[in-house]
Amino acid sequence: MKILVQISRILVGALFIFSGFVKLVDPIGSQYKFQEYFSEGVLNMEFLIPFALPFAILLIVAEILLGVMILIGYKPKITVWSLLILTLIFLFLTWYSAFYNKVTDCGCFGDAIKLTPWETFYKNVILIVLIIVLLIKVAFIKPIFAGKIPKLITFLSLAVFLFIVQHVLTHLPIIDFRAYAVGKNLQEGMQYPADGSIPPVHDFMLEDAQQDLAPILLEKEKVMLVIVYNLDKSDVSGFPAIKEVAEKAIKKGYTVYGVSASFSDDLIIAKEKYNLPFEFLFCDETTLKTMIRANPGVIILDKGTVVQKKNFIDVEDLEL
């Protein structure tokens, strides 16, 4: 039984740390996922949508911190009960998604690993079994370090996790698992896999009033796209820096466009108000949110390959 408890402890701890880490490096992705869960078509709890980001951060940090705590053996009773409660919440959400076919990807492993709702549900069932083993024999869970070291590790871990959250929210995800990551070629991402499933890059259209310019722009060198997925939600304090870097890029021969899902009339007003030296193209908002976790943000393309991505705060670091 002691061996079973230790194996369960390692499996649960490792899984929670991995699951928490892949979301910790991109909490905005989890925010979007919670917004989807809170929407009218799923849980119909739209009053919680404004709190999606803090709720996501709380659950992500709790998930990875509990993984650390169970591995080092800090406060085992509180830790195991917390793990059980958290997993029961996940179990309900994944069952609801799977049974009612509401959310096709629960986001439990962020963008790193995609699981179907039923796959995630069965994963959580296995987790519940392992945690119950830990709960029954919690006395076998001992700290792996003596004295106050487990407590110190726990609080240092919490500080590191909060720092990572602050860093990625200010800049961009430390690790980008999406199809629009730096180094990815969007044309290759549009190719259908052998199994006929949806390609990683889909719904990528850059439309003006007449046509989709995406095929043309993906063949060009030196293309700058300024992403403003929703003008009403954008940080307009970033537009002066965007204007400056766009003008610099144009002088160096770049093709520069803004890309947004907002109404064209609003974009025309914003263009004039902030004296932006480029025209706006239309693209689906979900696609733009996937492309970059910034509003506004900048993506540099070279013949369809993403070579640089920056939040508006860091656009002065772009190498043009």
Coordinates of N, CA, C and O in Angstrom, one line a residue, residues 12-25 57-71 83 86 157-158 160-162 164-165:
V12 N 0.1 11.9 -9.7 CA -0.8 13.0 -9.5 C 0.0 14.3 -9.5 O -0.4 15.3 -10.2
G13 N 1.1 14.4 -8.8 CA 1.9 15.6 -8.7 C 2.5 16.0 -10.0 O 2.4 17.1 -10.4
A14 N 3.0 15.0 -10.8 CA 3.6 15.3 -12.1 C 2.5 15.8 -13.1 O 2.8 16.7 -13.8
L15 N 1.4 15.2 -13.0 CA 0.3 15.5 -14.0 C -0.2 17.0 -13.7 O -0.4 17.8 -14.6
F16 N -0.4 17.3 -12.4 CA -0.8 18.6 -12.0 C 0.2 19.7 -12.4 O -0.2 20.8 -12.8
I17 N 1.5 19.4 -12.1 CA 2.5 20.3 -12.5 C 2.6 20.6 -14.0 O 2.7 21.7 -14.5
F18 N 2.5 19.5 -14.8 CA 2.6 19.6 -16.2 C 1.4 20.4 -16.7 O 1.5 21.3 -17.5
S19 N 0.2 20.0 -16.3 CA -1.0 20.6 -16.7 C -1.1 22.1 -16.3 O -1.5 22.9 -17.1
G20 N -0.6 22.4 -15.1 CA -0.6 23.8 -14.7 C 0.5 24.6 -15.4 O 0.2 25.8 -15.8
F21 N 1.6 24.0 -15.7 CA 2.7 24.8 -16.4 C 2.3 25.2 -17.8 O 2.6 26.3 -18.2
V22 N 1.8 24.2 -18.6 CA 1.5 24.6 -20.0 C 0.4 25.7 -20.0 O 0.2 26.3 -21.1
K23 N -0.4 25.8 -19.0 CA -1.4 26.9 -18.9 C -0.8 28.2 -18.3 O -1.1 29.3 -18.6
L24 N 0.2 28.0 -17.4 CA 0.8 29.1 -16.7 C 1.6 30.0 -17.7 O 1.6 31.2 -17.5
V25 N 2.2 29.4 -18.7 CA 2.9 30.2 -19.7 C 2.0 30.9 -20.7 O 2.5 31.8 -21.4
I57 N -6.3 32.5 -13.6 CA -5.0 32.6 -12.9 C -5.1 31.8 -11.6 O -4.1 31.1 -11.2
L58 N -6.2 32.0 -10.9 CA -6.3 31.4 -9.6 C -6.3 29.8 -9.7 O -5.5 29.2 -9.0
L59 N -7.0 29.3 -10.7 CA -7.0 27.9 -10.9 C -5.7 27.3 -11.4 O -5.3 26.3 -11.0
I60 N -5.1 28.1 -12.3 CA -3.8 27.6 -12.8 C -2.7 27.6 -11.7 O -2.0 26.6 -11.6
V61 N -2.6 28.6 -10.9 CA -1.6 28.7 -9.9 C -1.9 27.6 -8.8 O -1.0 26.9 -8.3
A62 N -3.2 27.5 -8.5 CA -3.6 26.4 -7.5 C -3.2 25.0 -8.0 O -2.7 24.2 -7.3
E63 N -3.5 24.8 -9.3 CA -3.2 23.5 -9.9 C -1.7 23.1 -9.8 O -1.3 22.1 -9.3
I64 N -0.9 24.0 -10.3 CA 0.6 23.7 -10.3 C 1.2 23.7 -8.9 O 2.1 22.9 -8.6
L65 N 0.7 24.6 -8.0 CA 1.2 24.7 -6.7 C 0.8 23.4 -5.9 O 1.6 22.8 -5.1
L66 N -0.4 22.9 -6.1 CA -0.8 21.7 -5.4 C 0.0 20.5 -5.9 O 0.3 19.6 -5.1
G67 N 0.4 20.5 -7.2 CA 1.3 19.5 -7.7 C 2.6 19.5 -7.0 O 3.2 18.4 -6.7
V68 N 3.2 20.6 -6.8 CA 4.4 20.8 -6.1 C 4.3 20.3 -4.6 O 5.1 19.5 -4.1
M69 N 3.2 20.7 -4.0 CA 3.0 20.4 -2.6 C 2.8 18.9 -2.3 O 3.4 18.4 -1.3
I70 N 2.1 18.2 -3.2 CA 2.0 16.8 -3.0 C 3.3 16.0 -3.2 O 3.6 15.0 -2.6
L71 N 4.1 16.5 -4.1 CA 5.4 15.8 -4.4 C 6.3 16.0 -3.2 O 7.1 15.1 -2.9
L83 N -6.8 18.8 -3.9 CA -6.7 18.1 -5.1 C -8.0 17.4 -5.5 O -8.4 17.5 -6.7
L86 N -10.6 20.1 -6.5 CA -10.3 20.7 -7.8 C -10.6 19.7 -9.0 O -11.1 20.1 -10.0
S157 N 8.0 28.7 -4.7 CA 7.3 28.2 -5.9 C 6.1 29.2 -6.3 O 5.9 29.6 -7.4
L158 N 5.3 29.5 -5.2 CA 4.2 30.4 -5.4 C 4.7 31.8 -6.0 O 4.1 32.3 -6.9
V160 N 7.5 32.4 -7.7 CA 7.9 32.2 -9.1 C 6.7 32.1 -10.0 O 6.7 32.7 -11.1
F161 N 5.7 31.4 -9.7 CA 4.5 31.2 -10.5 C 3.8 32.5 -10.7 O 3.4 32.8 -11.9
L162 N 3.7 33.3 -9.7 CA 3.1 34.6 -9.8 C 3.9 35.6 -10.7 O 3.4 36.4 -11.5
I164 N 5.9 34.6 -13.2 CA 5.7 34.1 -14.6 C 4.4 34.7 -15.1 O 4.3 35.2 -16.3
V165 N 3.3 34.6 -14.3 CA 2.0 35.1 -14.8 C 2.1 36.6 -15.1 O 1.6 37.1 -16.2

